[in-house]
């Protein structure tokens, strides 16, 4: 296990966590459609209780994704999470609102009633995927930061002057990314993907014909914008200039870098095409063939597609976090990773991941052993 192998291995792990997170955003997607899927109060409660069974998985994956980045690529963590903190704080705040809303909307003594908390669920369902998608888009579009590694040896740093190795180049602290139209296109694509996944999941999980019939109609309204936005961004990505780095670490602009990455990594290209086919296949199964199991095909396709996109962002000598303020400040898996000792130690710990995934699958199957119906709304554990 060379240092280079470990850097690539941990970028794969981080990318896989990011892909799983995007799939689990079906919770946010379904919550953003509480009123359109559940026309009555009882229908809305069915949708909320369906996603309420899974929201912890999404939140835990988000935290694990951030933790893995911190441990394996700490310079990205300090640059993005520390510099673009307004973007990340808004994301985390909406997820906290989500957790509170689930627990308190029908609690005894809630004088506000369920509607304000349902509004918070819808807010998280729209804002969370939009900003998370925007954050992922910055891996390709770049962010406005500057890295100065000489501050690590500065005596002023030791005296607590407030100097830092990386800083944001403007006062927006991450929100400026939303001014890039392509960041918004990708963010909106993630929003509509989450809504599509949410519709597919509720149709599979809730045994209610009214919700399923409404879901069939809503599925068309969410999947068509998603496909159009995603195809537009994918074409833009394959044709745009990318950022590569040379053997000595110099960052250079390379025309059509991401297209070259796919051609240089044919296995990644095959999985990307397969993922896109699975996503479309699952949608078609539900929308046109009357099946309710499209969530699994579309979900697997989502994980494959996002995984391949993130691998294209970091593998094959690519700068995965370009700087629009200073090109040479761009981050790569070579200049932003932890030490070889840290990555090697974490490698052995990561061998426990399959056991954790097996436990998650076991819990998931136990939770969804029986489809949700109206009778369950009378139980003590209903949201």
Short mmCIF file of C-alpha atoms in Angstrom, two decimals:
data_model
loop_
_atom_site.label_atom_id
_atom_site.label_comp_id
_atom_site.label_asym_id
_atom_site.label_seq_id
_atom_site.Cartn_x
_atom_site.Cartn_y
_atom_site.Cartn_z
CA UNK A 1 0.00 0.00 0.00
CA UNK A 2 1.78 3.09 -1.26
CA UNK A 3 0.90 6.60 -0.16
CA UNK A 4 -0.61 7.25 -3.61
CA UNK A 5 -2.80 4.14 -3.34
CA UNK A 6 -4.05 5.21 0.09
CA UNK A 7 -4.95 8.68 -1.21
CA UNK A 8 -6.94 7.17 -4.07
CA UNK A 9 -8.53 4.62 -1.76
CA UNK A 10 -9.76 7.25 0.66
CA UNK A 11 -11.08 9.44 -2.14
CA UNK A 12 -13.10 6.39 -3.22
CA UNK A 13 -14.45 5.96 0.33
CA UNK A 14 -15.40 9.64 0.59
CA UNK A 15 -17.01 9.51 -2.87
CA UNK A 16 -19.01 6.42 -1.91
CA UNK A 17 -20.29 8.14 1.24
CA UNK A 18 -21.24 11.17 -0.85
CA UNK A 19 -23.09 8.94 -3.32
CA UNK A 20 -24.99 7.19 -0.51
CA UNK A 21 -25.88 10.59 0.95
CA UNK A 22 -27.39 11.75 -2.34
CA UNK A 23 -29.50 8.56 -2.51
CA UNK A 24 -30.68 9.03 1.09
CA UNK A 25 -31.88 12.52 0.21
CA UNK A 26 -35.10 10.76 -0.81
CA UNK A 27 -36.16 11.66 2.75
CA UNK A 28 -35.80 15.36 1.96
CA UNK A 29 -37.38 14.89 -1.46
CA UNK A 30 -40.50 13.23 -0.06
CA UNK A 31 -40.76 15.84 2.69
CA UNK A 32 -40.74 18.61 0.10
CA UNK A 33 -43.86 16.99 -1.40
CA UNK A 34 -45.83 16.37 1.79
CA UNK A 35 -48.84 18.33 0.56
CA UNK A 36 -48.80 17.12 -3.03
CA UNK A 37 -48.46 13.44 -2.11
CA UNK A 38 -50.70 13.55 0.95
CA UNK A 39 -53.81 15.53 0.11
CA UNK A 40 -55.52 14.98 3.49
CA UNK A 41 -54.15 15.33 7.03
CA UNK A 42 -54.05 11.56 7.26
CA UNK A 43 -52.21 11.32 3.93
CA UNK A 44 -49.64 13.89 5.04
CA UNK A 45 -49.03 11.92 8.24
CA UNK A 46 -48.50 8.77 6.21
CA UNK A 47 -45.80 10.51 4.13
CA UNK A 48 -44.14 11.96 7.23
CA UNK A 49 -44.16 8.64 9.04
CA UNK A 50 -42.73 6.94 5.97
CA UNK A 51 -39.73 9.28 5.83
CA UNK A 52 -39.58 9.44 9.62
CA UNK A 53 -38.38 5.86 9.62
CA UNK A 54 -35.27 6.81 7.64
CA UNK A 55 -34.25 10.38 8.46
CA UNK A 56 -31.60 9.22 10.94
CA UNK A 57 -29.81 7.34 8.15
CA UNK A 58 -29.51 10.53 6.09
CA UNK A 59 -28.32 12.68 8.97
CA UNK A 60 -25.80 10.05 10.13
CA UNK A 61 -24.43 9.67 6.59
CA UNK A 62 -24.03 13.44 6.30
CA UNK A 63 -22.02 13.52 9.55
CA UNK A 64 -19.96 10.49 8.49
CA UNK A 65 -19.26 12.10 5.11
CA UNK A 66 -17.92 15.19 6.88
CA UNK A 67 -15.93 13.09 9.36
CA UNK A 68 -14.32 11.03 6.60
CA UNK A 69 -13.29 14.20 4.79
CA UNK A 70 -11.83 15.60 8.03
CA UNK A 71 -9.79 12.48 8.70
CA UNK A 72 -8.54 11.78 5.18
CA UNK A 73 -8.37 15.23 3.54
CA UNK A 74 -8.16 17.73 6.42
CA UNK A 75 -7.11 20.67 4.24
CA UNK A 76 -10.40 20.44 2.34
CA UNK A 77 -12.29 20.25 5.62
CA UNK A 78 -10.59 23.38 6.99
CA UNK A 79 -10.96 25.22 3.68
CA UNK A 80 -14.56 24.40 2.79
CA UNK A 81 -16.20 23.72 6.15
CA UNK A 82 -14.19 26.51 7.77
CA UNK A 83 -14.27 29.05 4.93
CA UNK A 84 -17.66 28.42 3.31
CA UNK A 85 -19.28 28.15 6.72
CA UNK A 86 -22.46 30.08 5.81
CA UNK A 87 -23.28 27.45 3.20
CA UNK A 88 -22.64 24.54 5.57
CA UNK A 89 -24.29 26.21 8.57
CA UNK A 90 -27.53 26.72 6.61
CA UNK A 91 -27.43 23.06 5.52
CA UNK A 92 -26.90 21.83 9.08
CA UNK A 93 -29.51 24.23 10.48
CA UNK A 94 -32.19 22.91 8.14
CA UNK A 95 -31.30 19.34 9.14
CA UNK A 96 -31.62 20.27 12.81
CA UNK A 97 -35.03 21.79 12.06
CA UNK A 98 -35.96 18.51 10.40
CA UNK A 99 -35.08 16.47 13.49
CA UNK A 100 -36.99 18.81 15.79
CA UNK A 101 -40.01 18.82 13.47
CA UNK A 102 -40.35 15.05 13.45
CA UNK A 103 -40.29 14.81 17.21
CA UNK A 104 -42.47 17.75 18.21
CA UNK A 105 -45.19 18.21 15.58
CA UNK A 106 -47.66 15.91 17.38
CA UNK A 107 -46.25 16.11 20.89
CA UNK A 108 -48.70 16.75 23.70
CA UNK A 109 -48.60 20.45 24.58
CA UNK A 110 -47.49 21.63 21.14
CA UNK A 111 -49.55 24.84 21.03
CA UNK A 112 -48.25 25.69 17.53
CA UNK A 113 -49.88 22.68 15.93
CA UNK A 114 -48.29 20.46 13.27
CA UNK A 115 -48.32 22.96 10.38
CA UNK A 116 -45.23 25.03 11.35
CA UNK A 117 -43.20 21.85 11.80
CA UNK A 118 -44.43 20.47 8.49
CA UNK A 119 -43.29 23.74 6.90
CA UNK A 120 -39.81 23.16 8.40
CA UNK A 121 -39.77 19.67 6.87
CA UNK A 122 -40.62 21.14 3.46
CA UNK A 123 -37.94 23.82 3.96
CA UNK A 124 -35.31 21.18 4.70
CA UNK A 125 -36.56 19.14 1.75
CA UNK A 126 -35.89 22.02 -0.64
CA UNK A 127 -32.93 23.90 0.84
CA UNK A 128 -30.93 20.85 1.97
CA UNK A 129 -30.63 19.15 -1.46
CA UNK A 130 -30.18 22.50 -3.26
CA UNK A 131 -27.20 23.56 -1.11
CA UNK A 132 -25.69 20.07 -0.92
CA UNK A 133 -25.91 19.83 -4.70
CA UNK A 134 -24.34 23.27 -4.96
CA UNK A 135 -21.51 22.19 -2.66
CA UNK A 136 -20.83 19.13 -4.85
CA UNK A 137 -20.90 21.32 -7.97
CA UNK A 138 -18.02 23.39 -6.57
CA UNK A 139 -15.82 20.30 -7.01
CA UNK A 140 -16.07 21.04 -10.72
CA UNK A 141 -16.83 24.77 -10.87
CA UNK A 142 -14.42 25.92 -8.14
CA UNK A 143 -14.66 28.12 -5.06
CA UNK A 144 -13.22 31.46 -4.04
CA UNK A 145 -10.50 30.58 -1.51
CA UNK A 146 -6.76 31.01 -0.98
CA UNK A 147 -4.40 28.50 0.66
CA UNK A 148 -1.08 29.61 2.11
CA UNK A 149 0.82 26.71 3.65
CA UNK A 150 3.65 29.01 4.79
CA UNK A 151 1.42 30.09 7.68
CA UNK A 152 1.96 26.62 9.23
CA UNK A 153 5.49 27.66 10.17
CA UNK A 154 4.63 31.28 10.98
CA UNK A 155 5.54 32.31 14.56
CA UNK A 156 2.48 34.58 14.56
CA UNK A 157 0.25 31.51 14.20
CA UNK A 158 1.69 30.01 17.35
CA UNK A 159 0.99 33.27 19.19
CA UNK A 160 -2.70 33.09 18.29
CA UNK A 161 -2.82 35.91 15.74
CA UNK A 162 -5.80 34.33 14.01
CA UNK A 163 -3.78 33.53 10.88
CA UNK A 164 -4.99 30.39 9.13
CA UNK A 165 -3.66 28.15 6.41
CA UNK A 166 -6.69 28.82 4.22
CA UNK A 167 -9.15 31.69 3.98
CA UNK A 168 -12.12 32.74 1.89
CA UNK A 169 -11.33 35.48 -0.59
CA UNK A 170 -14.57 37.38 0.02
CA UNK A 171 -17.11 37.99 2.77
CA UNK A 172 -19.84 35.70 1.40
CA UNK A 173 -18.19 32.58 2.86
CA UNK A 174 -19.58 30.11 0.36
CA UNK A 175 -22.85 31.72 -0.68
CA UNK A 176 -21.12 33.28 -3.69
CA UNK A 177 -21.13 29.83 -5.31
CA UNK A 178 -24.87 30.22 -5.88
CA UNK A 179 -24.12 33.13 -8.23
CA UNK A 180 -22.67 30.62 -10.70
CA UNK A 181 -25.60 29.49 -12.90
CA UNK A 182 -24.10 26.04 -13.40
CA UNK A 183 -23.91 25.52 -9.65
CA UNK A 184 -27.61 26.32 -9.49
CA UNK A 185 -28.34 23.95 -12.39
CA UNK A 186 -26.63 21.08 -10.57
CA UNK A 187 -28.23 22.04 -7.26
CA UNK A 188 -31.70 22.07 -8.83
CA UNK A 189 -30.95 18.73 -10.50
CA UNK A 190 -30.26 17.27 -7.05
CA UNK A 191 -33.50 18.82 -5.73
CA UNK A 192 -35.58 17.18 -8.46
CA UNK A 193 -33.63 13.92 -8.10
CA UNK A 194 -34.42 13.91 -4.37
CA UNK A 195 -38.10 14.58 -5.12
CA UNK A 196 -38.10 11.75 -7.67
CA UNK A 197 -36.46 9.35 -5.22
CA UNK A 198 -38.83 10.49 -2.48
CA UNK A 199 -41.88 9.82 -4.65
CA UNK A 200 -40.56 6.39 -5.61
CA UNK A 201 -39.83 5.50 -1.98
CA UNK A 202 -43.23 6.58 -0.66
CA UNK A 203 -45.01 4.68 -3.45
CA UNK A 204 -43.06 1.57 -2.45
CA UNK A 205 -43.34 2.03 1.32
CA UNK A 206 -46.90 3.28 1.87
CA UNK A 207 -49.85 0.96 1.27
CA UNK A 208 -52.32 3.65 0.25
CA UNK A 209 -53.84 3.74 -3.23
CA UNK A 210 -54.59 7.47 -3.12
CA UNK A 211 -50.96 8.32 -2.37
CA UNK A 212 -49.72 5.89 -5.02
CA UNK A 213 -52.03 7.26 -7.69
CA UNK A 214 -51.00 10.82 -6.88
CA UNK A 215 -47.38 9.71 -6.81
CA UNK A 216 -47.60 8.37 -10.36
CA UNK A 217 -48.60 11.82 -11.59
CA UNK A 218 -46.06 13.67 -9.44
CA UNK A 219 -43.31 11.33 -10.63
CA UNK A 220 -43.54 12.71 -14.15
CA UNK A 221 -43.44 16.27 -12.85
CA UNK A 222 -40.25 15.62 -10.87
CA UNK A 223 -38.34 13.26 -13.15
CA UNK A 224 -38.64 15.30 -16.36
CA UNK A 225 -37.01 18.45 -14.89
CA UNK A 226 -34.36 16.28 -13.23
CA UNK A 227 -33.42 14.56 -16.51
CA UNK A 228 -33.30 17.86 -18.42
CA UNK A 229 -31.17 19.59 -15.76
CA UNK A 230 -28.83 16.63 -15.32
CA UNK A 231 -28.26 16.14 -19.05
CA UNK A 232 -27.59 19.86 -19.46
CA UNK A 233 -25.02 19.83 -16.66
CA UNK A 234 -23.40 16.59 -17.85
CA UNK A 235 -22.88 18.05 -21.33
CA UNK A 236 -21.46 21.22 -19.78
CA UNK A 237 -19.15 19.15 -17.56
CA UNK A 238 -17.76 17.03 -20.38
CA UNK A 239 -17.03 20.06 -22.56
CA UNK A 240 -15.72 22.49 -19.92
CA UNK A 241 -12.12 23.16 -18.96
CA UNK A 242 -10.91 21.20 -15.95
CA UNK A 243 -8.01 21.47 -13.56
CA UNK A 244 -5.15 18.98 -13.61
CA UNK A 245 -1.90 18.83 -11.67
CA UNK A 246 1.55 17.82 -12.86
CA UNK A 247 4.09 15.54 -11.18
CA UNK A 248 5.54 18.49 -9.25
CA UNK A 249 2.10 19.58 -8.02
CA UNK A 250 1.58 22.54 -10.36
CA UNK A 251 -2.09 23.18 -11.18
CA UNK A 252 -2.83 23.64 -14.88
CA UNK A 253 -6.00 24.18 -16.89
CA UNK A 254 -6.82 21.29 -19.24
CA UNK A 255 -9.58 21.56 -21.88
CA UNK A 256 -12.30 18.91 -21.52
CA UNK A 257 -10.49 17.42 -18.52
CA UNK A 258 -13.49 15.47 -17.22
CA UNK A 259 -14.19 13.93 -20.62
CA UNK A 260 -10.54 12.86 -20.73
CA UNK A 261 -10.91 11.37 -17.25
CA UNK A 262 -13.78 9.15 -18.37
CA UNK A 263 -11.89 8.05 -21.47
CA UNK A 264 -8.77 7.35 -19.40
CA UNK A 265 -10.81 5.39 -16.84
CA UNK A 266 -13.13 3.18 -18.93
CA UNK A 267 -14.38 1.23 -15.90
CA UNK A 268 -15.65 4.47 -14.36
CA UNK A 269 -17.27 5.37 -17.69
CA UNK A 270 -19.04 1.99 -17.87
CA UNK A 271 -20.37 2.35 -14.32
CA UNK A 272 -21.48 5.93 -15.04
CA UNK A 273 -23.49 4.87 -18.10
CA UNK A 274 -24.90 1.89 -16.17
CA UNK A 275 -25.94 4.16 -13.31
CA UNK A 276 -27.77 6.54 -15.65
CA UNK A 277 -29.57 3.58 -17.27
CA UNK A 278 -30.63 2.24 -13.85
CA UNK A 279 -31.95 5.67 -12.81
CA UNK A 280 -34.11 5.95 -15.94
CA UNK A 281 -35.19 2.30 -15.79
CA UNK A 282 -36.50 2.66 -12.25
CA UNK A 283 -38.47 5.79 -13.14
CA UNK A 284 -40.00 4.12 -16.20
CA UNK A 285 -40.98 1.01 -14.20
CA UNK A 286 -43.03 3.12 -11.81
CA UNK A 287 -44.37 5.72 -14.22
CA UNK A 288 -45.28 3.54 -17.21
CA UNK A 289 -45.35 -0.08 -16.07
CA UNK A 290 -47.29 0.37 -12.83
CA UNK A 291 -44.64 -1.17 -10.57
CA UNK A 292 -43.76 0.25 -7.15
CA UNK A 293 -40.21 -1.08 -6.83
CA UNK A 294 -38.47 1.53 -9.00
CA UNK A 295 -36.81 3.07 -5.92
CA UNK A 296 -34.26 0.24 -5.83
CA UNK A 297 -33.20 0.52 -9.47
CA UNK A 298 -33.15 4.32 -9.36
CA UNK A 299 -31.43 4.28 -5.98
CA UNK A 300 -28.66 1.95 -7.14
CA UNK A 301 -28.29 4.03 -10.30
CA UNK A 302 -28.02 7.21 -8.23
CA UNK A 303 -25.22 5.75 -6.10
CA UNK A 304 -23.30 4.57 -9.18
CA UNK A 305 -23.73 7.85 -11.06
CA UNK A 306 -22.73 10.15 -8.19
CA UNK A 307 -19.83 7.86 -7.25
CA UNK A 308 -18.43 8.02 -10.79
CA UNK A 309 -18.83 11.80 -10.99
CA UNK A 310 -16.94 12.25 -7.73
CA UNK A 311 -14.21 9.85 -8.85
CA UNK A 312 -13.82 11.97 -11.98
CA UNK A 313 -13.39 14.99 -9.75
CA UNK A 314 -10.47 13.56 -7.78
CA UNK A 315 -8.77 10.73 -9.67
CA UNK A 316 -6.53 10.87 -12.74
CA UNK A 317 -4.38 13.80 -11.58
CA UNK A 318 -7.36 16.12 -11.16
CA UNK A 319 -7.78 19.04 -8.76
CA UNK A 320 -11.02 18.14 -6.96
CA UNK A 321 -11.50 21.57 -5.36
CA UNK A 322 -10.36 24.29 -7.79
CA UNK A 323 -9.73 27.78 -6.51
CA UNK A 324 -11.16 30.63 -8.59
CA UNK A 325 -9.13 33.16 -6.56
CA UNK A 326 -5.69 31.54 -6.93
CA UNK A 327 -5.21 28.59 -9.29
CA UNK A 328 -2.24 27.19 -7.36
CA UNK A 329 -4.33 27.07 -4.17
CA UNK A 330 -6.54 24.38 -5.74
CA UNK A 331 -6.78 21.18 -3.71
CA UNK A 332 -5.85 17.71 -4.95
CA UNK A 333 -5.83 14.34 -3.24
CA UNK A 334 -2.02 14.67 -3.22
CA UNK A 335 -1.67 18.07 -1.55
CA UNK A 336 -4.59 17.95 0.89
CA UNK A 337 -4.51 14.45 2.39
CA UNK A 338 -3.51 13.30 5.84
CA UNK A 339 -0.14 11.68 6.49
CA UNK A 340 0.64 8.22 5.20
CA UNK A 341 0.53 6.86 8.76
CA UNK A 342 -2.97 8.27 9.32
CA UNK A 343 -4.34 6.98 6.02
CA UNK A 344 -2.76 3.57 6.58
CA UNK A 345 -4.18 3.28 10.10
CA UNK A 346 -7.64 4.32 8.91
CA UNK A 347 -7.41 1.76 6.11
CA UNK A 348 -7.46 -1.09 8.61
CA UNK A 349 -10.32 0.54 10.48
CA UNK A 350 -12.26 0.87 7.21
CA UNK A 351 -12.32 -2.93 6.89
CA UNK A 352 -15.12 -2.82 9.47
CA UNK A 353 -17.33 -0.85 7.06
CA UNK A 354 -18.94 -3.96 5.46
CA UNK A 355 -20.11 -5.09 8.91
CA UNK A 356 -21.64 -1.67 9.54
CA UNK A 357 -23.37 -1.74 6.15
CA UNK A 358 -24.70 -5.23 6.90
CA UNK A 359 -26.17 -3.94 10.17
CA UNK A 360 -27.79 -1.00 8.34
CA UNK A 361 -29.34 -3.38 5.79
CA UNK A 362 -30.62 -5.57 8.62
CA UNK A 363 -32.19 -2.59 10.40
CA UNK A 364 -33.66 -1.26 7.14
CA UNK A 365 -35.31 -4.59 6.38
CA UNK A 366 -36.64 -4.85 9.92
CA UNK A 367 -38.15 -1.35 9.75
CA UNK A 368 -39.73 -1.91 6.33
CA UNK A 369 -40.81 -5.50 6.96
CA UNK A 370 -44.41 -4.30 6.79
CA UNK A 371 -45.63 -1.51 4.52
CA UNK A 372 -46.92 1.57 6.28
CA UNK A 373 -50.71 1.91 6.47
CA UNK A 374 -53.28 4.04 8.28
CA UNK A 375 -53.47 1.67 11.25
CA UNK A 376 -49.89 2.48 12.20
CA UNK A 377 -50.79 6.14 12.72
CA UNK A 378 -52.55 5.04 15.91
CA UNK A 379 -49.39 3.55 17.42
CA UNK A 380 -47.34 5.22 20.14
CA UNK A 381 -44.34 5.56 17.81
CA UNK A 382 -46.14 7.51 15.07
CA UNK A 383 -44.86 10.98 14.18
#
